[in-house]
Short mmCIF file of C-alpha atoms in Angstrom, two decimals:
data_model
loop_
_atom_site.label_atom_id
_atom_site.label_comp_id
_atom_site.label_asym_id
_atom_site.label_seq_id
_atom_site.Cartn_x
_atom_site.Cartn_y
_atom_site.Cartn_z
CA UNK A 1 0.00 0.00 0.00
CA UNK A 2 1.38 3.11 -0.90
CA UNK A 3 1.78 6.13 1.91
CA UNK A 4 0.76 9.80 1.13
CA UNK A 5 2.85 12.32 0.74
CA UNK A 6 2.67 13.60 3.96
CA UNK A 7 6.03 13.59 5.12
CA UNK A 8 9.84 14.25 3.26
CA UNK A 9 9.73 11.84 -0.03
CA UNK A 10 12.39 9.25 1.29
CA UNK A 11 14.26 7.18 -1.76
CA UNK A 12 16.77 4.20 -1.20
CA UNK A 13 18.75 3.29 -4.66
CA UNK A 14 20.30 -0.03 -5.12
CA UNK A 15 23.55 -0.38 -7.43
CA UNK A 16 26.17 -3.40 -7.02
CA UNK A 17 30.58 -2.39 -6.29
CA UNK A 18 30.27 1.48 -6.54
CA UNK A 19 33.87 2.39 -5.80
CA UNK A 20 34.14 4.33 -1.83
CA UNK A 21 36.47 6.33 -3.95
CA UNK A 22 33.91 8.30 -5.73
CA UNK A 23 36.07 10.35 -7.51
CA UNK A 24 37.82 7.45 -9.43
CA UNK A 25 34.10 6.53 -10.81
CA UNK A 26 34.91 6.92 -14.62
CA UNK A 27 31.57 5.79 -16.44
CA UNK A 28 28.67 3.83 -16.91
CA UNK A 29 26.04 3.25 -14.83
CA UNK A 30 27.96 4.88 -12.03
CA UNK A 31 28.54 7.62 -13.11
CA UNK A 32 25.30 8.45 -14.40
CA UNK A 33 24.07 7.51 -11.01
CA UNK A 34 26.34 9.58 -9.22
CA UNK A 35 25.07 12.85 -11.54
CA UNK A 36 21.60 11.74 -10.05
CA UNK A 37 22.38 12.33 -6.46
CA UNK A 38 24.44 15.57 -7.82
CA UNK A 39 20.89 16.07 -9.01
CA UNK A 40 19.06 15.58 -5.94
CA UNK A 41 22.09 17.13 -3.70
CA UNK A 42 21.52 20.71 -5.98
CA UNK A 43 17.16 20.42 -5.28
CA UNK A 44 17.46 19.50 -1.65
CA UNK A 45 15.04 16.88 -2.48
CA UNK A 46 14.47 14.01 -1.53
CA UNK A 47 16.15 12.64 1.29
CA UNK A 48 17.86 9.65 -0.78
CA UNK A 49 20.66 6.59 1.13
CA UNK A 50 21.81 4.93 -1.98
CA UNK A 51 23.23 1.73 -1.35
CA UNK A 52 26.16 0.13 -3.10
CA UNK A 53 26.09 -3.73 -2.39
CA UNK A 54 29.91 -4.49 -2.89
CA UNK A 55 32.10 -7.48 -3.11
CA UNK A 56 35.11 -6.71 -1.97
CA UNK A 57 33.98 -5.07 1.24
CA UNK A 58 34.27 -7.13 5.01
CA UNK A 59 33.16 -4.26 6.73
CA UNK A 60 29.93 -1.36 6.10
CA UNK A 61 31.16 1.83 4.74
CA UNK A 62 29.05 5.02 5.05
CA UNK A 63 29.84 8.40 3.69
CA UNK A 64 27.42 11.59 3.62
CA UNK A 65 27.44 13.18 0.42
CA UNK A 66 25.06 16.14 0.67
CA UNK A 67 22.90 17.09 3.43
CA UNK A 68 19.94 14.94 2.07
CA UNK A 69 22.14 12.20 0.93
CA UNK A 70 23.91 9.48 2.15
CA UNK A 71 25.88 6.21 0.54
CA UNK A 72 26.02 2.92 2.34
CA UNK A 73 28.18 0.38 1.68
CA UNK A 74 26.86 -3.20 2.62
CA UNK A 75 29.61 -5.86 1.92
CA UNK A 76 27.64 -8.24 -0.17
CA UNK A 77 28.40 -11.88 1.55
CA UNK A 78 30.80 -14.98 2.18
CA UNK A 79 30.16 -16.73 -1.22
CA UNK A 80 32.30 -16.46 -3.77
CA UNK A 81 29.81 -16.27 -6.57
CA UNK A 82 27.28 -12.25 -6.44
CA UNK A 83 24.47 -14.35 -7.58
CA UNK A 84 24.72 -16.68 -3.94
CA UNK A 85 25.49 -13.50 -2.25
CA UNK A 86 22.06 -11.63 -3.26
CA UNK A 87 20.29 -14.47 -2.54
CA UNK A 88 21.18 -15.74 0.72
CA UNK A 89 22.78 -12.98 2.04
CA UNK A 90 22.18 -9.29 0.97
CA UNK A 91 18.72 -9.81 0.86
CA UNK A 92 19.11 -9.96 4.16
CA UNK A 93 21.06 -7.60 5.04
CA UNK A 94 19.31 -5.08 3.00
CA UNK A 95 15.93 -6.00 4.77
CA UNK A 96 17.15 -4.08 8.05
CA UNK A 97 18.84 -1.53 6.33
CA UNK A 98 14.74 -0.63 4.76
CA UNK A 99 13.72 -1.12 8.08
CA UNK A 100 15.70 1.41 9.71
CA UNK A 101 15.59 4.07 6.67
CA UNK A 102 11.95 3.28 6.12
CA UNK A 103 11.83 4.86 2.23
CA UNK A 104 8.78 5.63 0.30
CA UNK A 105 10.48 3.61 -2.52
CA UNK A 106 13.16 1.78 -3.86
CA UNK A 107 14.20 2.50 -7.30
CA UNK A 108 17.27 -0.13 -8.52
CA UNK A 109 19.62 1.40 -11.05
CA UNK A 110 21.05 -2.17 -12.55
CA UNK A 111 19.14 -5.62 -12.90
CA UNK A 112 20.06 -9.11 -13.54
CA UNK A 113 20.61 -10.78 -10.65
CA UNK A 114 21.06 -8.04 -8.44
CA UNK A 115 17.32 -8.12 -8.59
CA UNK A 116 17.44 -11.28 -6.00
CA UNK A 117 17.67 -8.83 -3.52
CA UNK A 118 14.07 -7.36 -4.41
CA UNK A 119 12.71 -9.91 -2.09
CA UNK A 120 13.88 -7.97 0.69
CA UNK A 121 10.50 -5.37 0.43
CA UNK A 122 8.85 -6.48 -2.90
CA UNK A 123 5.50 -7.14 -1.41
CA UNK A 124 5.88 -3.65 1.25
CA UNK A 125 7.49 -0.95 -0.98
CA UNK A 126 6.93 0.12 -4.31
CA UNK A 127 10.02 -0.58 -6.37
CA UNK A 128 11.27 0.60 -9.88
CA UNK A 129 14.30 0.00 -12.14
CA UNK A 130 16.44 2.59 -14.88
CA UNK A 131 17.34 0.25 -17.84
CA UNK A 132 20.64 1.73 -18.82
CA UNK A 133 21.58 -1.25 -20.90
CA UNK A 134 19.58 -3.96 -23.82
CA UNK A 135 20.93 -7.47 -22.78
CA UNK A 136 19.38 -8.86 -25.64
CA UNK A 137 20.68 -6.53 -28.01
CA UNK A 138 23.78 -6.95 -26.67
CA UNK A 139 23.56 -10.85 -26.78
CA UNK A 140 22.80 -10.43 -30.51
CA UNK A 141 27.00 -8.89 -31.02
CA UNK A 142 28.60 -10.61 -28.33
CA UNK A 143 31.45 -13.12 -29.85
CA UNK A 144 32.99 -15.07 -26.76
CA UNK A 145 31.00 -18.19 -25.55
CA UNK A 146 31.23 -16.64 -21.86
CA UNK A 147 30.23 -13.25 -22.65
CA UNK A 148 27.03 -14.65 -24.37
CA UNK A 149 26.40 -16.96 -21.25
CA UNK A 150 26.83 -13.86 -18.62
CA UNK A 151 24.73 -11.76 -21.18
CA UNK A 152 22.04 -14.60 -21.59
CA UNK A 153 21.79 -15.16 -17.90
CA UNK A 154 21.23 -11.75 -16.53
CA UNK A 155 18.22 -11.06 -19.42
CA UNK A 156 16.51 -14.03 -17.97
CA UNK A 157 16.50 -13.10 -14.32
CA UNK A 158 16.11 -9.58 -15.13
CA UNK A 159 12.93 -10.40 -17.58
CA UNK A 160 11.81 -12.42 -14.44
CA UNK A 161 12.42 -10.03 -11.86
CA UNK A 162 11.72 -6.60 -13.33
CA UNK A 163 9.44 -4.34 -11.52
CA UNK A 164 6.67 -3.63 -13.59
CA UNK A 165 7.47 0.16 -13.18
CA UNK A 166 10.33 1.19 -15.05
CA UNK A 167 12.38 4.37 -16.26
CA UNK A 168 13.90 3.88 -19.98
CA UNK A 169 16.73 6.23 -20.90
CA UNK A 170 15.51 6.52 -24.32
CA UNK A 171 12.43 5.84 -26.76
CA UNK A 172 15.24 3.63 -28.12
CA UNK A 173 15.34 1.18 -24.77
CA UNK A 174 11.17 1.57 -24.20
CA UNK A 175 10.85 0.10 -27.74
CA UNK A 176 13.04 -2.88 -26.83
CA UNK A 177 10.63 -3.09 -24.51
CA UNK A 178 7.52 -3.42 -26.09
CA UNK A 179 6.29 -7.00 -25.70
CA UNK A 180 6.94 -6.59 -22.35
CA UNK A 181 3.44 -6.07 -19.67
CA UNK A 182 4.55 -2.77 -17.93
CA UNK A 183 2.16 -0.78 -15.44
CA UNK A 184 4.03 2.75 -15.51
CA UNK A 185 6.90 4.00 -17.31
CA UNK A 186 8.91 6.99 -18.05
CA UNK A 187 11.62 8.13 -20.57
CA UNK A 188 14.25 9.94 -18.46
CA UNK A 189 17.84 10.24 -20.04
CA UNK A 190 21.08 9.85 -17.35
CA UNK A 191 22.31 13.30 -16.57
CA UNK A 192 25.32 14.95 -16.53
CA UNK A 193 26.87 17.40 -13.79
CA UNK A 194 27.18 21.21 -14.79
CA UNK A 195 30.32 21.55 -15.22
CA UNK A 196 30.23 20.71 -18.98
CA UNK A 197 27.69 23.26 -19.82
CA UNK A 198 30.45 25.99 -18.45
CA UNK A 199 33.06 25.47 -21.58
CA UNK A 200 33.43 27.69 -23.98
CA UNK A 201 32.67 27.14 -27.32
CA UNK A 202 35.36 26.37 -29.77
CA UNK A 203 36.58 29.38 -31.79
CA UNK A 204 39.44 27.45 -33.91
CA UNK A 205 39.14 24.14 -35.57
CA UNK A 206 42.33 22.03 -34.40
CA UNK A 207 41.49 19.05 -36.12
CA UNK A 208 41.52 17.02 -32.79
CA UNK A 209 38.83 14.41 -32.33
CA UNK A 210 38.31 12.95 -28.41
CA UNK A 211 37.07 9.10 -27.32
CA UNK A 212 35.66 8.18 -24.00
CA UNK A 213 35.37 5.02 -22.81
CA UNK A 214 36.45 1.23 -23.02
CA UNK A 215 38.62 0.20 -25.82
CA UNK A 216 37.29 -3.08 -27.16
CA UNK A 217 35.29 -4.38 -30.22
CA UNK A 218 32.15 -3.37 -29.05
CA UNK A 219 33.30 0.26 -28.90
CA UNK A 220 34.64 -0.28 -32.51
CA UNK A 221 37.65 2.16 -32.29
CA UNK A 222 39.56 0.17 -35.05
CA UNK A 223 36.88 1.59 -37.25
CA UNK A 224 38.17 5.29 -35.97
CA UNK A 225 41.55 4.53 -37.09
CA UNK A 226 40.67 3.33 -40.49
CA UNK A 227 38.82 6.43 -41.17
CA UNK A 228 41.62 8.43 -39.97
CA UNK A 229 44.22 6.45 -42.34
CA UNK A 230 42.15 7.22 -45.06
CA UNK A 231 41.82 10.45 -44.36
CA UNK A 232 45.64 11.00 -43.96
CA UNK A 233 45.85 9.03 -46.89
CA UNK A 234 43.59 11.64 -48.53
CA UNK A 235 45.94 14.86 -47.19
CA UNK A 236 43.54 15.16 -44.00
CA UNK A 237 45.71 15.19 -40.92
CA UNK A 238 43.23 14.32 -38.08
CA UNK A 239 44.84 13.63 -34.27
CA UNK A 240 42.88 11.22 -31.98
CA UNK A 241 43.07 10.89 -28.14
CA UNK A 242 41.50 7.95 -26.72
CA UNK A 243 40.35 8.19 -23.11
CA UNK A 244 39.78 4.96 -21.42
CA UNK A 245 41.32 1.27 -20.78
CA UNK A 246 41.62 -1.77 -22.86
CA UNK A 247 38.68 -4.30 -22.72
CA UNK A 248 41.07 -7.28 -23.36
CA UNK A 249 44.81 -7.87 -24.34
CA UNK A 250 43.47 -9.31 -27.73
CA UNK A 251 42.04 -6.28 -28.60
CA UNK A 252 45.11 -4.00 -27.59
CA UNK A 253 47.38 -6.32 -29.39
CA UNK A 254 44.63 -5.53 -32.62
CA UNK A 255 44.72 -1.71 -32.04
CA UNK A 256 48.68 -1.22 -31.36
CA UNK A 257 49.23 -3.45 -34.45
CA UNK A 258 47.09 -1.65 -36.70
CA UNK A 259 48.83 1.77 -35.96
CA UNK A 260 52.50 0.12 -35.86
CA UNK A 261 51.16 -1.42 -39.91
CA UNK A 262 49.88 1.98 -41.18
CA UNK A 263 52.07 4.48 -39.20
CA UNK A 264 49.20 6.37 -37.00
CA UNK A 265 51.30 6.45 -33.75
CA UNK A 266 52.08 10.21 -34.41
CA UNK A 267 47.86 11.01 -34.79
CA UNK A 268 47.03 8.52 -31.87
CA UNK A 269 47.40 9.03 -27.95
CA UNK A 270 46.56 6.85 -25.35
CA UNK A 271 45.52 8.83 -22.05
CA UNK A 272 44.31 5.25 -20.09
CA UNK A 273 41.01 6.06 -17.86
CA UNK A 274 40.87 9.42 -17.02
CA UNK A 275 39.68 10.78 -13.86
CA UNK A 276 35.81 11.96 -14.59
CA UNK A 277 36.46 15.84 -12.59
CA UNK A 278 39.66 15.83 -15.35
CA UNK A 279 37.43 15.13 -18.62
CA UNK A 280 35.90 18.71 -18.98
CA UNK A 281 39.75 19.21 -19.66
CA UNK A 282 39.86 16.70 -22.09
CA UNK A 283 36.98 18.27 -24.03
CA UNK A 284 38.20 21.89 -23.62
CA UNK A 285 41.16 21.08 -25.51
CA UNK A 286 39.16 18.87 -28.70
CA UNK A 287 37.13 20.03 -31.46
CA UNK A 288 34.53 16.82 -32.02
CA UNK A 289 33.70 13.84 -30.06
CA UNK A 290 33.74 10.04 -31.85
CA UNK A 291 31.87 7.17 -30.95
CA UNK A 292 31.14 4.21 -33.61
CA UNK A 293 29.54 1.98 -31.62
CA UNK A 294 28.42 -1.58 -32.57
CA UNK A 295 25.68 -0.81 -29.89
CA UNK A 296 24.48 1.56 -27.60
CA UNK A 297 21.43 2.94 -25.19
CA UNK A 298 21.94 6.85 -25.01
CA UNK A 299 25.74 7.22 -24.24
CA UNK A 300 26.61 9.61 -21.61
CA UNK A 301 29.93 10.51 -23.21
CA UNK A 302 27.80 12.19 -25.68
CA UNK A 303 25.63 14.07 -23.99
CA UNK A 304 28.44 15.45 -22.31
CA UNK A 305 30.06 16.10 -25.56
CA UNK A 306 27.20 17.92 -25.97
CA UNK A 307 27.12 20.43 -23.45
CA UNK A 308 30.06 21.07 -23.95
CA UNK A 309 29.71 22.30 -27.30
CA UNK A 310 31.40 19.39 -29.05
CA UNK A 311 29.99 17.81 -31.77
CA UNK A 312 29.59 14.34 -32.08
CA UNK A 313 30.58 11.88 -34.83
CA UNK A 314 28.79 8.55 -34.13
CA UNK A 315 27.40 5.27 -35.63
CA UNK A 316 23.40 5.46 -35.80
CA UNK A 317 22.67 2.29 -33.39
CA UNK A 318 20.06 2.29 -30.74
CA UNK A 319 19.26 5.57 -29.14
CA UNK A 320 21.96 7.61 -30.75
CA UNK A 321 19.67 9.12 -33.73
CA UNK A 322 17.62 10.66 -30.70
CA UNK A 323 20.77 12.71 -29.67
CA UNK A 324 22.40 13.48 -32.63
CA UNK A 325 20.27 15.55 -35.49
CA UNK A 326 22.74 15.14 -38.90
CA UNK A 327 24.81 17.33 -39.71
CA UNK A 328 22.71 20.09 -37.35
CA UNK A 329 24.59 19.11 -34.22
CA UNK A 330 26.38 16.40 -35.23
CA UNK A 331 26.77 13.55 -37.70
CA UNK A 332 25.42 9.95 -38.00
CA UNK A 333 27.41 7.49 -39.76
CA UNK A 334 27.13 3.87 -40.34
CA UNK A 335 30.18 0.92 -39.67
CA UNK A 336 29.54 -0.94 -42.66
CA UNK A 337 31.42 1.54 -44.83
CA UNK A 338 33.71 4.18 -43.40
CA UNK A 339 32.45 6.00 -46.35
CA UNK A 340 30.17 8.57 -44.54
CA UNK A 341 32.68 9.39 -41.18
CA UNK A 342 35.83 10.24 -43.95
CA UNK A 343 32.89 12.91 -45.49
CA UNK A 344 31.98 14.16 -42.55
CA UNK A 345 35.25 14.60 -41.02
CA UNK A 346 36.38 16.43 -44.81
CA UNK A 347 33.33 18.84 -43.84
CA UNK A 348 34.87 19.88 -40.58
CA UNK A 349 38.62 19.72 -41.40
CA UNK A 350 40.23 23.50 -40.46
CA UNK A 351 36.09 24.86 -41.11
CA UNK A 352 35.76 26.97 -37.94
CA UNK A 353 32.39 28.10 -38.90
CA UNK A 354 31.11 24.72 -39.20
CA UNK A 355 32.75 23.40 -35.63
CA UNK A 356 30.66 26.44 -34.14
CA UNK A 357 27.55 26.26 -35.89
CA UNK A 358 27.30 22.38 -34.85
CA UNK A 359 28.84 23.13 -31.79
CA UNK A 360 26.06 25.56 -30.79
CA UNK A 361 23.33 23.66 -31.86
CA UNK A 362 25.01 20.63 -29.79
CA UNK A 363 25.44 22.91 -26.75
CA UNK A 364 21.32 23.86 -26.72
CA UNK A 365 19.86 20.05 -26.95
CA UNK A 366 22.22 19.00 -24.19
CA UNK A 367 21.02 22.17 -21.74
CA UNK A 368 17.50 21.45 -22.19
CA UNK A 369 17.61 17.51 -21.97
CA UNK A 370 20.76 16.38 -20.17
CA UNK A 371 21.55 18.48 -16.96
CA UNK A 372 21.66 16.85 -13.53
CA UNK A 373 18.88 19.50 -11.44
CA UNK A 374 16.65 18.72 -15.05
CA UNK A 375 16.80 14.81 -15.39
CA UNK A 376 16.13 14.93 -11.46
CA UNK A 377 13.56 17.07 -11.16
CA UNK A 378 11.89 14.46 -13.83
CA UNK A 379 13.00 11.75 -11.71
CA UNK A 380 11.21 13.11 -8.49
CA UNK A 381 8.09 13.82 -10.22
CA UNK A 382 7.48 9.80 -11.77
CA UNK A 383 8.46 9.39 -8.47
CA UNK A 384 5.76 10.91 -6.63
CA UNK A 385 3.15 9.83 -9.81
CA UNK A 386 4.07 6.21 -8.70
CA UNK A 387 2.99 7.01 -5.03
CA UNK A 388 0.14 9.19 -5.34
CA UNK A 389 -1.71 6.88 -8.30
CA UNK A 390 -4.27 5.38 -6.82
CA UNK A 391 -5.50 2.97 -9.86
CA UNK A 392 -3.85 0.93 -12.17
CA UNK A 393 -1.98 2.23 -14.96
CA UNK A 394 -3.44 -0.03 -17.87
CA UNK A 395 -0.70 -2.06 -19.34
CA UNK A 396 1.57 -0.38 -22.38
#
């Protein structure tokens, strides 16, 4: 039964291993959960203890972020496989920790089987989930026989255990969706903190193109360096920083051979994971973001990107076209042909008006979609439909 509103709206958030050093958080769903609570921290609103069920803790952890919110750290059990862990043992331990916080709602940020631990106050407390990711989608382009198997195995429990209230980060992710019986939803993209929206735009086109993220074949960044051979090739002299580690020694051994063959080292720089409070820096200093995905959801990296006044270059998978308008703010491309990137990037090469006018036109969408006070204010209000409805949203 849900309560009235009579009293502070009280949240708890589950995520799994959220680092205690929150300034090392680099990505993901981490990161975008992190710009939620900045989110909540700016409003004041609502009182919110996220809690971060972790595996390599012995020992609770507890640090106060903002006034009305606090992290707790629950070390997530004895058993040397998660899935035991939330079963037997976090469930548990996250029962009393509800008990004690008493919160309106609990809203889980990642599924899979995580969501074991939903027994702990499915049947008392109104619970919700934020797809970030499409484990079927991403079952469809996984290659290794234990990637599938982790894959397969967490879209199964998740299309199990699912609350049947759910927030989708894109009309992309609600479409994947669509069989699926679901009482309420809302579209509500991640947010990003402020601090992008302060840089300036560019005035010069350097020719210097920016990645952020994993290195691996999902992320697709040989496809980036064949576009930029080609365009050397072609007497376009493009430099590349890549921010981020490598997935997997194969793939290094791919990349690093690839540049040794067609001499890129002098266009390429490897900057490993960069601290998240040092990538405004990053984007300061570059003209255009790149991202040519073999799948995505809506990437944070560009709506950061974004506000920063960078355009984007990036492959049109999943819920990418809903960020990116063509060659207004950015431009789409597709990975079966490197054919449209090397024409976009000609269009940009030392064109300063260009890098402005998309630049410009990037900086607006990502101000009136992406920021952290926006996405949470949206957050708070499906929030507080889900408590106040009194009859059943008919099935979408």
């Amino acid at each position: 039964m849900n309560k009235p509103l009579e009293h502070s709206l009280k949240v708890m958030i589950v995520v799994p291993n959220m680092s205690t050093q929150l300034e090392t958080i680099t990505g993901g769903v981490h990161s975008a959960v992190m710009n939620l609570l900045r989110g909540f921290a700016a409003l004041g609103n609502p009182e919110v203890m996220l809690v971060s069920i972790n595996e390599s803790l012995k020992e609770p952890v507890e640090i106060q972020f903002a006034n009305n919110v606090r992290i707790y750290y629950l070390p997530e059990g004895p058993f040397p496989s998660s899935s035991l862990n939330y079963f037997f043992v976090s469930t548990g331990r996250l029962r009393k920790l509800i008990k004690s916080f008493q919160p309106d709602l609990v809203h889980y940020q990642i599924g899979g089987t995580l969501l074991f631990t939903r027994w702990a106050s499915m049947f008392s407390l109104p619970h919700l989930i934020t797809i970030h990711g499409i484990p079927w989608a991403e079952l469809k382009i996984a290659k290794h026989w234990k990637q599938k198997l982790t894959i397969w195995l967490n879209a199964v429990i998740g299309d199990w255990l699912y609350p049947d209230t759910i927030i989708q980060i894109s009309a992309y992710s609600r479409e994947q969706f669509r069989n699926r019986k679901i009482n309420r939803f809302s579209i509500i993209p991640n947010a990003i903190p402020s601090r992008y929206a302060d840089i300036e735009l560019k005035e010069k086109m350097t020719n210097h193109l920016v990645f952020v993220g994993v290195i691996n074949d999902l992320k697709n960044q040989l496809f980036i360096l064949q576009v930029l051979k080609e365009l050397r090739d072609a007497g376009y002299l493009f430099t590349i920083e890549f921010c981020g580690g490598f997935g997997n020694a194969g793939y290094q051994q791919m990349i690093e051979s690839y540049i040794n063959e067609h001499d890129l080292s002098n266009q390429v720089q490897f900057n490993g994971w960069v601290a998240y409070s040092d990538l405004p820096k990053v984007l300061e200093r570059s003209d255009m973001l790149v991202l040519t995905s073999r799948q995505e959801a809506l990437p944070m990296s560009i709506a950061e990107a974004m506000a920063a006044g960078r355009p984007v270059l990036a492959t049109r998978v999943g819920g990418i076209p809903e960020m990116i308008n063509n060659e207004v703010n950015g431009f789409l491309v597709t990975i079966d042909s490197t054919r449209l990137a090397v024409e976009a990037l000609k269009k940009v090469y030392n064109n300063d008006f260009l890098i402005q006018s998309l630049g410009k036109a990037a900086k607006e969408k990502a101000l009136s979609n992406y920021m952290a006070e926006s996405v949470a204010e949206r957050t708070i209000g499906f929030y507080q439909q889900i408590l106040t409805s009194k009859a059943t949203v008919p099935a979408v």
